[in-house]
CSV table of C-alpha atoms in Angstrom, one decimal:
chain,number,residue,atom,x,y,z
C,1,LYS,CA,0.0,0.0,0.0
C,2,ALA,CA,1.6,3.3,-1.1
C,3,GLY,CA,2.1,5.9,1.6
C,4,VAL,CA,1.4,9.6,1.6
C,5,THR,CA,3.0,11.3,-1.4
C,6,GLN,CA,4.0,14.9,-1.5
C,7,THR,CA,5.2,16.8,-4.5
C,8,PRO,CA,7.5,18.5,-5.1
C,9,ARG,CA,10.0,17.6,-2.5
C,10,TYR,CA,11.9,20.9,-2.8
C,11,LEU,CA,10.9,24.3,-4.0
C,12,ILE,CA,12.6,27.7,-4.2
C,13,LYS,CA,10.4,30.7,-4.7
C,14,THR,CA,10.9,34.4,-4.7
C,15,ARG,CA,9.2,36.7,-2.1
C,16,GLY,CA,5.8,37.9,-3.4
C,17,GLN,CA,5.2,34.8,-5.6
C,18,GLN,CA,2.6,32.1,-4.9
C,19,VAL,CA,3.1,28.4,-4.6
C,20,THR,CA,1.0,25.3,-4.7
C,21,LEU,CA,2.0,22.1,-2.9
C,22,SER,CA,0.3,18.7,-3.6
C,23,CYS,CA,-0.5,15.7,-1.4
C,24,SER,CA,-1.8,12.3,-2.3
C,25,PRO,CA,-3.1,10.5,0.7
C,26,ILE,CA,-3.1,6.8,1.3
C,27,SER,CA,-5.7,5.0,-0.8
C,28,GLY,CA,-9.0,5.0,1.0
C,29,HIS,CA,-8.1,7.8,3.4
C,30,ARG,CA,-10.5,10.8,3.2
C,31,SER,CA,-8.9,13.1,5.7
C,32,VAL,CA,-5.9,15.2,4.8
C,33,SER,CA,-4.2,17.6,7.2
C,34,TRP,CA,-1.4,20.0,6.6
C,35,TYR,CA,1.4,21.1,9.0
C,36,GLN,CA,4.1,23.7,8.8
C,37,GLN,CA,7.4,22.9,10.5
C,38,THR,CA,10.0,25.6,11.2
C,39,PRO,CA,12.9,25.7,13.6
C,40,GLY,CA,11.4,28.6,15.5
C,41,GLN,CA,7.8,27.6,15.7
C,42,GLY,CA,8.0,23.8,15.5
C,43,LEU,CA,5.2,21.8,14.0
C,44,GLN,CA,2.0,23.8,13.6
C,45,PHE,CA,-1.4,22.7,12.3
C,46,LEU,CA,-2.5,24.5,9.2
C,47,PHE,CA,-5.8,22.9,8.2
C,48,GLU,CA,-7.7,19.7,7.6
C,49,TYR,CA,-9.9,18.6,4.7
C,50,PHE,CA,-12.4,15.8,4.8
C,51,SER,CA,-14.5,14.9,1.8
C,52,GLU,CA,-13.6,18.1,0.0
C,53,THR,CA,-14.6,20.3,2.9
C,54,GLN,CA,-12.3,22.2,5.3
C,55,ARG,CA,-13.1,20.7,8.7
C,56,ASN,CA,-10.5,22.3,10.9
C,57,LYS,CA,-8.3,25.3,10.6
C,58,GLY,CA,-5.2,26.5,12.5
C,59,ASN,CA,-4.1,30.0,13.2
C,60,PHE,CA,-2.6,31.1,10.0
C,61,PRO,CA,-3.3,34.1,7.8
C,62,GLY,CA,-5.6,33.9,4.8
C,63,ARG,CA,-2.6,33.7,2.5
C,64,PHE,CA,-2.6,30.0,3.3
C,65,SER,CA,-5.4,28.1,1.7
C,66,GLY,CA,-6.1,24.6,0.6
C,67,ARG,CA,-8.6,22.4,-1.2
C,68,GLN,CA,-9.4,18.7,-1.6
C,69,PHE,CA,-10.5,17.0,-4.7
C,70,SER,CA,-13.0,14.2,-5.1
C,71,ASN,CA,-10.2,11.6,-5.1
C,72,SER,CA,-9.0,12.9,-1.7
C,73,ARG,CA,-5.9,14.5,-3.2
C,74,SER,CA,-5.2,17.8,-1.6
C,75,GLU,CA,-3.4,21.0,-2.5
C,76,MET,CA,-2.3,23.9,-0.4
C,77,ASN,CA,-1.6,27.3,-1.7
C,78,VAL,CA,0.4,30.1,-0.2
C,79,SER,CA,0.1,33.5,-1.9
C,80,THR,CA,2.3,36.6,-1.6
C,81,LEU,CA,5.1,34.5,-0.2
C,82,GLU,CA,7.2,36.0,2.7
C,83,LEU,CA,10.6,35.0,3.8
C,84,GLY,CA,9.1,33.5,7.0
C,85,ASP,CA,7.1,31.0,4.9
C,86,SER,CA,10.3,29.1,4.4
C,87,ALA,CA,9.5,25.8,6.1
C,88,LEU,CA,9.0,22.1,5.7
C,89,TYR,CA,5.3,21.5,4.8
C,90,LEU,CA,4.0,18.1,5.9
C,91,CYS,CA,0.8,16.4,4.8
C,92,ALA,CA,-0.8,13.7,6.8
C,93,SER,CA,-3.8,11.4,5.9
C,94,SER,CA,-6.1,9.6,8.2
C,95,GLY,CA,-8.5,6.8,7.6
C,96,VAL,CA,-12.1,6.0,8.8
C,97,SER,CA,-11.1,5.7,12.4
C,98,ASN,CA,-9.5,9.1,12.4
C,99,THR,CA,-7.2,8.0,15.2
C,100,GLU,CA,-3.9,7.9,13.5
C,101,ALA,CA,-2.1,10.2,11.1
C,102,PHE,CA,0.3,9.0,8.4
C,103,PHE,CA,2.8,11.6,7.2
C,104,GLY,CA,4.4,12.2,3.9
C,105,GLN,CA,8.1,13.1,3.4
C,106,GLY,CA,7.2,16.8,3.2
C,107,THR,CA,7.9,19.6,0.8
C,108,ARG,CA,10.8,21.9,1.7
C,109,LEU,CA,9.9,25.4,0.6
C,110,THR,CA,12.6,28.1,0.5
C,111,VAL,CA,11.6,31.7,-0.1
C,112,VAL,CA,14.4,34.0,-1.2
G,1,ALA,CA,-6.6,24.6,24.8
G,2,GLN,CA,-4.4,21.6,24.4
G,3,SER,CA,-0.7,21.8,24.7
G,4,VAL,CA,2.4,19.6,24.8
G,5,THR,CA,5.7,20.3,26.5
G,6,GLN,CA,8.9,18.4,25.9
G,7,PRO,CA,11.3,19.8,28.5
G,8,ASP,CA,14.5,18.5,27.0
G,9,ILE,CA,15.6,20.1,23.7
G,10,HIS,CA,18.7,17.9,23.3
G,11,ILE,CA,19.7,14.6,24.9
G,12,THR,CA,23.0,12.8,24.3
G,13,VAL,CA,23.1,9.1,25.2
G,14,SER,CA,25.8,6.4,24.6
G,15,GLU,CA,25.0,3.5,22.4
G,16,GLY,CA,23.6,0.6,24.5
G,17,ALA,CA,22.4,2.9,27.3
G,18,SER,CA,18.8,3.5,28.2
G,19,LEU,CA,16.9,6.5,26.9
G,20,GLU,CA,13.9,8.3,28.4
G,21,LEU,CA,12.2,11.3,26.8
G,22,ARG,CA,9.8,13.4,28.7
G,23,CYS,CA,6.4,14.6,27.6
G,24,ASN,CA,3.8,16.6,29.5
G,25,TYR,CA,0.5,17.5,28.1
G,26,SER,CA,-2.5,19.7,28.9
G,27,TYR,CA,-5.9,18.5,27.7
G,28,GLY,CA,-9.4,18.9,29.0
G,29,ALA,CA,-10.4,15.3,28.8
G,30,THR,CA,-8.8,11.9,28.1
G,31,PRO,CA,-6.3,12.6,25.3
G,32,TYR,CA,-5.1,10.5,22.5
G,33,LEU,CA,-1.3,10.6,22.8
G,34,PHE,CA,1.4,9.8,20.2
G,35,TRP,CA,5.1,9.7,19.8
G,36,TYR,CA,6.6,10.3,16.4
G,37,VAL,CA,10.2,10.2,15.2
G,38,GLN,CA,11.7,12.3,12.4
G,39,SER,CA,15.1,11.7,10.7
G,40,PRO,CA,16.7,14.7,9.1
G,41,GLY,CA,14.8,16.0,6.1
G,42,GLN,CA,12.1,13.3,6.4
G,43,GLY,CA,8.5,13.1,7.5
G,44,LEU,CA,7.2,11.8,10.8
G,45,GLN,CA,7.0,8.1,11.6
G,46,LEU,CA,4.6,7.0,14.3
G,47,LEU,CA,6.4,5.1,17.1
G,48,LEU,CA,3.4,4.4,19.3
G,49,LYS,CA,0.0,5.7,20.5
G,50,TYR,CA,-2.2,5.6,23.5
G,51,PHE,CA,-5.9,5.8,23.4
G,52,SER,CA,-7.1,3.9,26.5
G,53,GLY,CA,-6.6,0.7,28.5
G,54,ASP,CA,-3.2,-0.4,29.5
G,55,THR,CA,-1.1,2.6,30.4
G,56,LEU,CA,2.1,1.0,29.2
G,57,VAL,CA,2.2,1.0,25.4
G,58,GLN,CA,4.6,-0.9,23.2
G,59,GLY,CA,5.7,0.5,19.9
G,60,ILE,CA,8.0,-0.1,17.0
G,61,LYS,CA,11.8,-0.2,17.2
G,62,GLY,CA,11.8,-1.4,20.8
G,63,PHE,CA,10.2,1.8,22.2
G,64,GLU,CA,7.6,1.9,24.9
G,65,ALA,CA,5.7,4.7,26.7
G,66,GLU,CA,3.8,5.0,29.9
G,67,PHE,CA,0.7,7.2,30.4
G,68,LYS,CA,0.4,8.7,33.8
G,69,ARG,CA,-2.8,10.6,34.2
G,70,SER,CA,-1.9,12.0,37.6
G,71,GLN,CA,1.2,13.6,36.2
G,72,SER,CA,-0.2,14.5,32.8
G,73,SER,CA,2.8,12.7,31.3
G,74,PHE,CA,3.5,10.3,28.5
G,75,ASN,CA,7.3,9.5,28.7
G,76,LEU,CA,9.0,7.5,26.0
G,77,ARG,CA,11.6,4.9,26.9
G,78,LYS,CA,14.0,2.5,25.2
G,79,PRO,CA,16.1,0.1,27.2
G,80,SER,CA,19.1,0.0,24.9
G,81,VAL,CA,19.7,2.7,22.3
G,82,HIS,CA,21.2,1.9,18.8
G,83,TRP,CA,23.1,4.5,16.7
G,84,SER,CA,20.1,4.5,14.3
G,85,ASP,CA,17.9,6.0,17.0
G,86,ALA,CA,19.6,9.3,16.6
G,87,ALA,CA,16.8,11.5,15.4
G,88,GLU,CA,14.2,14.1,16.6
G,89,TYR,CA,11.3,12.8,18.6
G,90,PHE,CA,7.9,14.5,18.9
G,91,CYS,CA,5.2,13.9,21.4
G,92,ALA,CA,1.7,14.9,20.2
G,93,VAL,CA,-1.9,15.0,21.5
G,94,GLY,CA,-5.0,14.7,19.5
G,95,ALA,CA,-8.7,15.2,20.2
G,96,VAL,CA,-10.5,12.0,21.2
G,97,GLN,CA,-13.0,12.1,18.4
G,98,ALA,CA,-10.7,12.9,15.6
G,99,ALA,CA,-7.2,12.4,16.9
G,100,GLY,CA,-5.5,11.9,13.6
G,101,ASN,CA,-6.9,15.0,12.1
G,102,LYS,CA,-5.5,17.8,14.2
G,103,LEU,CA,-2.5,17.1,16.3
G,104,THR,CA,-0.8,19.4,18.7
G,105,PHE,CA,3.0,18.7,18.9
G,106,GLY,CA,5.6,19.4,21.5
G,107,GLY,CA,8.7,21.2,20.5
G,108,GLY,CA,10.7,18.0,20.0
G,109,THR,CA,13.7,16.4,21.6
G,110,ARG,CA,16.8,15.8,19.5
G,111,VAL,CA,18.7,12.7,20.4
G,112,LEU,CA,22.3,12.2,19.7
G,113,VAL,CA,23.9,8.8,20.2
G,114,LYS,CA,27.5,8.5,21.1
G,115,PRO,CA,29.5,5.4,20.0
């Protein structure tokens, strides 16, 4: 069974640009959550999607958004990038029981 | 609001020695508790989880953790550390009804293993 797949693995963007990250969950999982990991703030919850609907949201500005497609794949978008958005973005998927999160390898975003 | 504290930022241990990583949580009800491990540049791998029942939980790679409600703690232990255990370890708490969907993580403990 394939794990959670995140693409791309690495990304370099310029301040002010926007970026889209992709996450393919484990087959059959309908919940996808996104986390930002930085040395200063640690691991922080961004948002969670379930059946194409945002079900939970963390405390991030509106520049951070996401969506989920009917096949449960999810994308997150960050607009008007700032230097502080440089981070490892992790995606996790959960199955029916919703009691365990399986994480992808992450996308390393560098904003210059 | 739920929160997790890992008091030790770094721990250095000799190969073959025992390891204990501390985790304290704050949560309004019975929490779902997790320990994850992260190698450099990688995602998170689940080591073990506690939902209910036996307070001593066995996980992968020889790790175990003990839930102590009275101390709001969920400490991770390994009797004999291997060089491959060098990594960063995260304790996390999740809501009972949807634990896997929104996790609150501690700041992490980086473990260095000396030969």
